[in-house]
mmCIF file of C-alpha atoms in Angstrom:
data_model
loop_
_atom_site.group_PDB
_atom_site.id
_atom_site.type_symbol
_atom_site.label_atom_id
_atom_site.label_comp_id
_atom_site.label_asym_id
_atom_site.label_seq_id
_atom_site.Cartn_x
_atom_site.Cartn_y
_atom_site.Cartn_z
ATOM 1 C CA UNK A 1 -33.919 5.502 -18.212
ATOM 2 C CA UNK A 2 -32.239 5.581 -21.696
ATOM 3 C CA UNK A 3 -30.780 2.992 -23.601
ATOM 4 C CA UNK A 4 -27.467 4.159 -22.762
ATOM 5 C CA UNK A 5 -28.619 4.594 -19.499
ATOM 6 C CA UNK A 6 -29.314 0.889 -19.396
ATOM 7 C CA UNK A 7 -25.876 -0.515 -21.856
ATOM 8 C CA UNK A 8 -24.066 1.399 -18.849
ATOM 9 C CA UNK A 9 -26.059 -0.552 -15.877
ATOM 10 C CA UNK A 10 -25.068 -3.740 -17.896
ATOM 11 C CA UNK A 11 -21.752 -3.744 -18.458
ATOM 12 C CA UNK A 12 -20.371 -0.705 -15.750
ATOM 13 C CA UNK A 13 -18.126 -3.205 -13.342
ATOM 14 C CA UNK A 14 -16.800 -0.672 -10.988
ATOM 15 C CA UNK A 15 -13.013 0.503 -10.594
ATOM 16 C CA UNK A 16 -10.194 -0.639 -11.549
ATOM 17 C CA UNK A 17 -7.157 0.215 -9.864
ATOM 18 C CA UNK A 18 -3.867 1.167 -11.577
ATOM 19 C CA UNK A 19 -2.666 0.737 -7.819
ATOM 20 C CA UNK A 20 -0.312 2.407 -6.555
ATOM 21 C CA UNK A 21 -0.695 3.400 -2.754
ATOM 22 C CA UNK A 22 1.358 6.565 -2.999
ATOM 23 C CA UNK A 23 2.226 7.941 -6.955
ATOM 24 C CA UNK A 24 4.078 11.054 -5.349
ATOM 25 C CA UNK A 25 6.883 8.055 -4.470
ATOM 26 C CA UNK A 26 7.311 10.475 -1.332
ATOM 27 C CA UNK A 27 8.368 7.556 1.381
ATOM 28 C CA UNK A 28 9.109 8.728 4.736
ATOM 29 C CA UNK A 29 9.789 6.665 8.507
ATOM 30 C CA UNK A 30 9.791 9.905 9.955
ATOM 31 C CA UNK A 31 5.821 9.776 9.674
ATOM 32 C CA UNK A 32 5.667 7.022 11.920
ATOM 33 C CA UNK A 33 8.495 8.273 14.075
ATOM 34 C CA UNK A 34 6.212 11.410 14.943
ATOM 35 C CA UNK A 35 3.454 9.159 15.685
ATOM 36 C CA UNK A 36 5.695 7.035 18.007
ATOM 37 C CA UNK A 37 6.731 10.535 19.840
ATOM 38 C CA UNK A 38 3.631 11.187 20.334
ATOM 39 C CA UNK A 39 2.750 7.880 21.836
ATOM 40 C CA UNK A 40 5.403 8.061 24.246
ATOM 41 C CA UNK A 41 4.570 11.697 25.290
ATOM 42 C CA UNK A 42 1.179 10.628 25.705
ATOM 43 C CA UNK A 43 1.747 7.625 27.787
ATOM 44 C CA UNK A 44 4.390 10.141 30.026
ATOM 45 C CA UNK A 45 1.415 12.846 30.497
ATOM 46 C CA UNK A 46 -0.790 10.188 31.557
ATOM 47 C CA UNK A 47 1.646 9.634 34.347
ATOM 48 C CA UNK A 48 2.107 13.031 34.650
ATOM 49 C CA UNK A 49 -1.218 14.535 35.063
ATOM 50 C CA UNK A 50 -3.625 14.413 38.431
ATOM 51 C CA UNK A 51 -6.868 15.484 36.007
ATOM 52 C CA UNK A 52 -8.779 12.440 35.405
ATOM 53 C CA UNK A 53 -10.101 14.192 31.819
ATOM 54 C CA UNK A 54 -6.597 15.020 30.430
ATOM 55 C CA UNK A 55 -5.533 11.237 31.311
ATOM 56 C CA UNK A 56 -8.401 9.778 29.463
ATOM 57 C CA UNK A 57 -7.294 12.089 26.551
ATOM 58 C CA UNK A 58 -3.806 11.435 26.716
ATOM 59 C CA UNK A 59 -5.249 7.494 26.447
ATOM 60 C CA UNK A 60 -7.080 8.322 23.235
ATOM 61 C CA UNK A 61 -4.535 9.989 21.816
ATOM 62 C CA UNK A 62 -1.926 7.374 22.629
ATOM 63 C CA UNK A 63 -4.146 4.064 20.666
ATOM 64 C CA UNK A 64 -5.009 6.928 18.001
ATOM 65 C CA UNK A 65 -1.435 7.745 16.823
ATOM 66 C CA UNK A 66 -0.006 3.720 17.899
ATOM 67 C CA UNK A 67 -2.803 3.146 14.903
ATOM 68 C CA UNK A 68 -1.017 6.002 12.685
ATOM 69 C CA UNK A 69 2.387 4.100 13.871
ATOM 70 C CA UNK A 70 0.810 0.663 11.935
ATOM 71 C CA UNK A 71 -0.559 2.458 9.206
ATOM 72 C CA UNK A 72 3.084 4.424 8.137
ATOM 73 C CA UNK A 73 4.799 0.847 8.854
ATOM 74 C CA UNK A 74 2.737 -1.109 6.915
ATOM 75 C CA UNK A 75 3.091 1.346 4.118
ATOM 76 C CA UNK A 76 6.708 1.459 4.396
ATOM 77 C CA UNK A 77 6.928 -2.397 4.594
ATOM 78 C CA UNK A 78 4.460 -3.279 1.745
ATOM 79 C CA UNK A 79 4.650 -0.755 -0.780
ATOM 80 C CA UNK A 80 8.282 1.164 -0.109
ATOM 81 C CA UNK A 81 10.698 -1.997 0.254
ATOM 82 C CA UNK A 82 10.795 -3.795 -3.034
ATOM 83 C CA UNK A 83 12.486 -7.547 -3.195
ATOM 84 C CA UNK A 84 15.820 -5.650 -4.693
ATOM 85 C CA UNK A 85 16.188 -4.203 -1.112
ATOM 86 C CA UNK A 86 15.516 -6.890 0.630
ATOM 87 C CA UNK A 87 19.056 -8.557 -1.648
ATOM 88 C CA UNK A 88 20.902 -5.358 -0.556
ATOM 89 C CA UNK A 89 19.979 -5.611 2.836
ATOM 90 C CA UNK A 90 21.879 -7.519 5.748
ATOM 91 C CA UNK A 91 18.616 -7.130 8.288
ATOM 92 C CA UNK A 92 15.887 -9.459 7.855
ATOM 93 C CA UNK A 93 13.495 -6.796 6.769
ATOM 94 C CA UNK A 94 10.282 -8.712 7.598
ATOM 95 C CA UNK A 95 10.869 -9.588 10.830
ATOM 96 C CA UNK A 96 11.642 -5.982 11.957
ATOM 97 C CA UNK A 97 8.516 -4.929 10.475
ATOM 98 C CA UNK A 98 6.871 -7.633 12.291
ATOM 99 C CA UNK A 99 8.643 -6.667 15.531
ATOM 100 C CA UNK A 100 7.852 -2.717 15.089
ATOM 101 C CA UNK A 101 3.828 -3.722 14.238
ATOM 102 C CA UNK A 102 3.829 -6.157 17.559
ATOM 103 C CA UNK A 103 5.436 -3.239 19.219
ATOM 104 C CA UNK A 104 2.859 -0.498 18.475
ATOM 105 C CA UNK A 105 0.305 -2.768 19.429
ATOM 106 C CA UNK A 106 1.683 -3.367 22.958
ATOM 107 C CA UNK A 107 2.131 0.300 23.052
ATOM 108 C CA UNK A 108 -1.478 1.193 22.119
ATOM 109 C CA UNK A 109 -2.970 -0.708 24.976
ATOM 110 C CA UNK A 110 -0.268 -0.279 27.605
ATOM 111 C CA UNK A 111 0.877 2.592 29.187
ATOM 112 C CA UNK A 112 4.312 1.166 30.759
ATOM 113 C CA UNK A 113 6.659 3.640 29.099
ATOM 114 C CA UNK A 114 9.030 1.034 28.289
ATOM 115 C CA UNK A 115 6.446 -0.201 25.896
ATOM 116 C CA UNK A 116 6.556 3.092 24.311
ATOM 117 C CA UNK A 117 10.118 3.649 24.200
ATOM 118 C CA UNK A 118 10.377 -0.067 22.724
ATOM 119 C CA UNK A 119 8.128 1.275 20.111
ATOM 120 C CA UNK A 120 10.410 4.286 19.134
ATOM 121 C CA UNK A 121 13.623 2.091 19.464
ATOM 122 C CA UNK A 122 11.907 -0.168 16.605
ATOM 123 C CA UNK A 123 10.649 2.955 14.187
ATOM 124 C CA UNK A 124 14.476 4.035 14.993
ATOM 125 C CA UNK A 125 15.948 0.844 13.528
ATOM 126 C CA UNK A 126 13.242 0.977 10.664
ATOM 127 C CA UNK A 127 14.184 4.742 9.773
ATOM 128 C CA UNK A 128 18.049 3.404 9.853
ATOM 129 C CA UNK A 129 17.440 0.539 7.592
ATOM 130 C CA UNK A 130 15.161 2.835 4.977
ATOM 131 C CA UNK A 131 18.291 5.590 5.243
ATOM 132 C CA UNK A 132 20.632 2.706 3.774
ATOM 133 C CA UNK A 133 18.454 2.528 0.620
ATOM 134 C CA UNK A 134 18.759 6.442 0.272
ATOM 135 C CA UNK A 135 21.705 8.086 -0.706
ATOM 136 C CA UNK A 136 20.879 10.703 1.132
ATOM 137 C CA UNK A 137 18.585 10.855 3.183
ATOM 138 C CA UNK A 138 19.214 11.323 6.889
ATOM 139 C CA UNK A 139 17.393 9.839 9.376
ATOM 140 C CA UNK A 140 19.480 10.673 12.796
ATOM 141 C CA UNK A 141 18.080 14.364 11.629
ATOM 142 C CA UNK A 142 14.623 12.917 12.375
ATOM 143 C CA UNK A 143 15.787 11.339 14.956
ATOM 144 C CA UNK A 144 17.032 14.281 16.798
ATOM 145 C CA UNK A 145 14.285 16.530 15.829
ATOM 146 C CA UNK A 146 11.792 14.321 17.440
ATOM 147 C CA UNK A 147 14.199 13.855 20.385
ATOM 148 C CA UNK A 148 13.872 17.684 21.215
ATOM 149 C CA UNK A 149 10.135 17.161 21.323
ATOM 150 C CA UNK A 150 10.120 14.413 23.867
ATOM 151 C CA UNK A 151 7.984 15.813 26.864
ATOM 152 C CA UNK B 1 -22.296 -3.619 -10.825
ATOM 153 C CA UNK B 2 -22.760 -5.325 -13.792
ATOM 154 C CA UNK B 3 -24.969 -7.890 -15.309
ATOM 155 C CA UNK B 4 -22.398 -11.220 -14.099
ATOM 156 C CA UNK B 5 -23.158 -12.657 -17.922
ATOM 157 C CA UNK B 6 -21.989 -9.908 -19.722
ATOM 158 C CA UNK B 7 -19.175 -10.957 -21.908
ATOM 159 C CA UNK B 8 -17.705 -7.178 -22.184
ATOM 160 C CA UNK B 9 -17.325 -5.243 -18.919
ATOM 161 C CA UNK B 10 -16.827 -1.511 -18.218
ATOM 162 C CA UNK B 11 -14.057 0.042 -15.976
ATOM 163 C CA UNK B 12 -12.817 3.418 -14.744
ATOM 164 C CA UNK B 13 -9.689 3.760 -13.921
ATOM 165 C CA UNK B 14 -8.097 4.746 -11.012
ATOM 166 C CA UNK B 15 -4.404 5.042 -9.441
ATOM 167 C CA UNK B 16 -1.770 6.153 -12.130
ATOM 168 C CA UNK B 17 0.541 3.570 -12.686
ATOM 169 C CA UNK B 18 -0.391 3.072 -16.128
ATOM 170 C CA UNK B 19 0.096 6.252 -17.247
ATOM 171 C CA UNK B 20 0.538 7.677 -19.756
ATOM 172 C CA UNK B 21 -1.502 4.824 -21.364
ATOM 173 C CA UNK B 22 -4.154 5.394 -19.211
ATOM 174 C CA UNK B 23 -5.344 7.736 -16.765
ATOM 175 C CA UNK B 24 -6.975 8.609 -13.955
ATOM 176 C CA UNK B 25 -10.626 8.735 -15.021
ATOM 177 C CA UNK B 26 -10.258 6.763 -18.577
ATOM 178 C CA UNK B 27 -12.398 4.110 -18.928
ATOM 179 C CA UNK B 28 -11.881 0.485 -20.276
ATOM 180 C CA UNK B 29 -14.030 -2.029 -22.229
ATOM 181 C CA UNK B 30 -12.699 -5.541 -21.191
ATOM 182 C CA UNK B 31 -13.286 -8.647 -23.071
ATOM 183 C CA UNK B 32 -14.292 -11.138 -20.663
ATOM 184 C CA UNK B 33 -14.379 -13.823 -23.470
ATOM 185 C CA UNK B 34 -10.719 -13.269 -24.579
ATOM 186 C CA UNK B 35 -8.600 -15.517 -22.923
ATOM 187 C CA UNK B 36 -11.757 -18.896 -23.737
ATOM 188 C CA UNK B 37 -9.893 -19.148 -26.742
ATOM 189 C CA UNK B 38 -6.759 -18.308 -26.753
ATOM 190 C CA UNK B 39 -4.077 -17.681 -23.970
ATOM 191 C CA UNK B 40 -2.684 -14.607 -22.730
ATOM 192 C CA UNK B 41 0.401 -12.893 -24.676
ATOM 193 C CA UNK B 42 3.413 -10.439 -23.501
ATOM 194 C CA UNK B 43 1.680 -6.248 -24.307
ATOM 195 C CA UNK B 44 -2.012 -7.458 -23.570
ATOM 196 C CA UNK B 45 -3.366 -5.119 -21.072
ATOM 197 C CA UNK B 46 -5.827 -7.034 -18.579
ATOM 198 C CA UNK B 47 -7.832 -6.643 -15.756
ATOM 199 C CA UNK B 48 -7.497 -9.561 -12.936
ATOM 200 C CA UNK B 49 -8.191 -9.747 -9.619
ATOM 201 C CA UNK B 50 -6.148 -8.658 -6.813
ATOM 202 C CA UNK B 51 -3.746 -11.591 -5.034
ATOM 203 C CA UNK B 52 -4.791 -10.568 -1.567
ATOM 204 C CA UNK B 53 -7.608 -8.175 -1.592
ATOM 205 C CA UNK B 54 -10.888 -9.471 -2.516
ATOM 206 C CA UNK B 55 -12.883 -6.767 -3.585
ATOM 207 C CA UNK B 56 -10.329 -4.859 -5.751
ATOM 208 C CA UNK B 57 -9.164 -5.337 -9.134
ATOM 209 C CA UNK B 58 -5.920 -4.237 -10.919
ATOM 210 C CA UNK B 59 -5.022 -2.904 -14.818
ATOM 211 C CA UNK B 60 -1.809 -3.990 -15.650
ATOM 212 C CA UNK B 61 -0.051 -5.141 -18.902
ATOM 213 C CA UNK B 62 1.686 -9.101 -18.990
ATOM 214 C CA UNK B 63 5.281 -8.868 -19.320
ATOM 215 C CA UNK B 64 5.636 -12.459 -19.864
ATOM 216 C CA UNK B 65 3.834 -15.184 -19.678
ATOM 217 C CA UNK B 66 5.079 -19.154 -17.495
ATOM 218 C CA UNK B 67 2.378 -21.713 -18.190
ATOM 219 C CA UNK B 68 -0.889 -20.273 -16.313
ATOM 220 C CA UNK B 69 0.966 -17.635 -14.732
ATOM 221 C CA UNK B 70 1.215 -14.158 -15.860
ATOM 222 C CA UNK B 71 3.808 -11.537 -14.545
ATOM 223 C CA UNK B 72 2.215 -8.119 -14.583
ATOM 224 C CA UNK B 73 3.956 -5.048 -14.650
ATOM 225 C CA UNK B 74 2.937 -1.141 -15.006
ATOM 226 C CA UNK B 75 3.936 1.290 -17.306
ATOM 227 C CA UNK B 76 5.297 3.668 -14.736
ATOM 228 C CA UNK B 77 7.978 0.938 -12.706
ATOM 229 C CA UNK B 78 8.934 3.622 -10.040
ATOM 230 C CA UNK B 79 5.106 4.042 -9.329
ATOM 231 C CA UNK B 80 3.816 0.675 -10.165
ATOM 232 C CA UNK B 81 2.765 -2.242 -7.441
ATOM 233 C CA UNK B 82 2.487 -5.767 -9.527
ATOM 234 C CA UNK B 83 4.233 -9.351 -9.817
ATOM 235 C CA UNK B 84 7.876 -7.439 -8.671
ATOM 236 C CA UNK B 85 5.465 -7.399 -5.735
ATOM 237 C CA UNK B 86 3.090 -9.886 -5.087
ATOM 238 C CA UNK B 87 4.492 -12.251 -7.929
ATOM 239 C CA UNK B 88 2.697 -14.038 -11.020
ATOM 240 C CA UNK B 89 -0.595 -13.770 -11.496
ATOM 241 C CA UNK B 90 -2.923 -17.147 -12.340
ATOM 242 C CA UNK B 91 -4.535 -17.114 -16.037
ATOM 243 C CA UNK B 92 -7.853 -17.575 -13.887
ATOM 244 C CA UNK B 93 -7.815 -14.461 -11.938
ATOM 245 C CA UNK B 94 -7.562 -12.450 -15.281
ATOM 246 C CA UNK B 95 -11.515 -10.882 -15.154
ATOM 247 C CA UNK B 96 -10.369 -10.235 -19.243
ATOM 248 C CA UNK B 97 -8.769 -8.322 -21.934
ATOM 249 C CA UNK B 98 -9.003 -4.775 -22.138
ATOM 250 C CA UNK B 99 -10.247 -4.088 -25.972
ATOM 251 C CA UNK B 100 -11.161 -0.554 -26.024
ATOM 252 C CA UNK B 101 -9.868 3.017 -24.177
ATOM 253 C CA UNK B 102 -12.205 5.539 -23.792
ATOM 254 C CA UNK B 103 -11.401 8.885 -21.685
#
């Protein structure tokens, strides 16, 4: 080992983060509304099926993407909503986030439809809140492209 | 990691919301020793810890300074998570005072 070798062992702390979770600035509910689809479509072919194999999948799936759901909330709640929205806004911003988190939870580990479809309902009002804050963005587009992809 | 007595520490930057004063892959000298003295000032550049996770630390440059508390901004707003955020950030969490850019 050189001396540079050691200077560097020394004094190297690690990484510092010039954070910022998503530099693109590409924010988008319809990431978690896909994710809540496909929770609810795997929760309906669980009902669906007879084949003990495809229901276990359709299981998996379902806590997989109700994880996805969280993650695309959570990014949308803590890094895309800034305190000037929350002035704008007439909805109390955190607790539909709140609700819409609780809600993919339920839906993860339940597979009562209604919990699914409460799920989507919430994303829905989440997508509807983030299309105020965008001129124009349209989020009954999402909405009805997902809607054609319900199973 | 480094030597915990080490008055000057080394960083490499990551994330990009101090561009185009730094970048993705520059390195920083910090000056641990910097604020012993003297107190932090609006346009110094510092490392601090971040308000909620432990492990990570943030680059950002004081906009102003209230008493102990700093509020942090980056160079790039649109981009840039920091006090607008998670509010002022307590003279003690500051690690130190970046002194030296090297890419």
């Amino acid at each position: 080992m050189n001396i540079n070798d050691t200077l560097t062992g020394l004094i190297d702390d690690g990484d510092v983060h010039a954070h910022c979770d998503l530099f693109c600035g590409v924010y988008d509910p319809a990431q978690a509304r896909i994710e809540a689809q496909s929770v609810y479509n795997s929760a309906k072919i669980y009902h669906n099926s007879n084949d003990e194999v495809e229901k276990q999948r359709a299981l998996s799936i379902k806590e997989e993407r109700a994880e996805l759901v969280k993650h695309h909330l959570w990014v949308l709640w803590t890094d895309y909503f800034k305190p000037k929205h929350l002035d704008q806004l007439d909805e109390d911003i955190h607790t539909l986030f709140w609700k819409a988190t609780k809600a993919a939870g339920e839906a993860k580990k339940s597979v009562d439809l209604d919990d699914s479809q409460r799920l989507l309902d919430l994303v829905d009002e989440v997508g509807k809140v983030f299309a105020k804050t965008k001129e124009v963005y349209d989020y009954e587009a999402v909405k009805r492209n997902m809607e054609h992809q319900s199973k | 990691m480094a030597f915990r007595f080490s008055p000057v520490f080394r960083y490499t930057v990551k994330g990009k919301s101090m561009y185009p004063e730094y970048r993705q892959g520059d390195w920083v000298l910090v000056n641990r020793l910097a604020y012993f003295f003297s107190s932090p000032e609006p346009g110094d550049d510092v490392v601090f810890h971040h308000p909620v996770k432990d492990d990570m630390k943030l680059i950002k440059r004081i906009d102003r300074v209230s008493g102990s508390r700093c509020f942090v901004r980056g160079c790039n707003d649109d981009f840039s998570t920091d006090s607008r955020d998670f509010g002022p950030v307590d003279q003690s969490d500051i690690v130190g005072k970046i002194v030296y850019k090297g890419g």
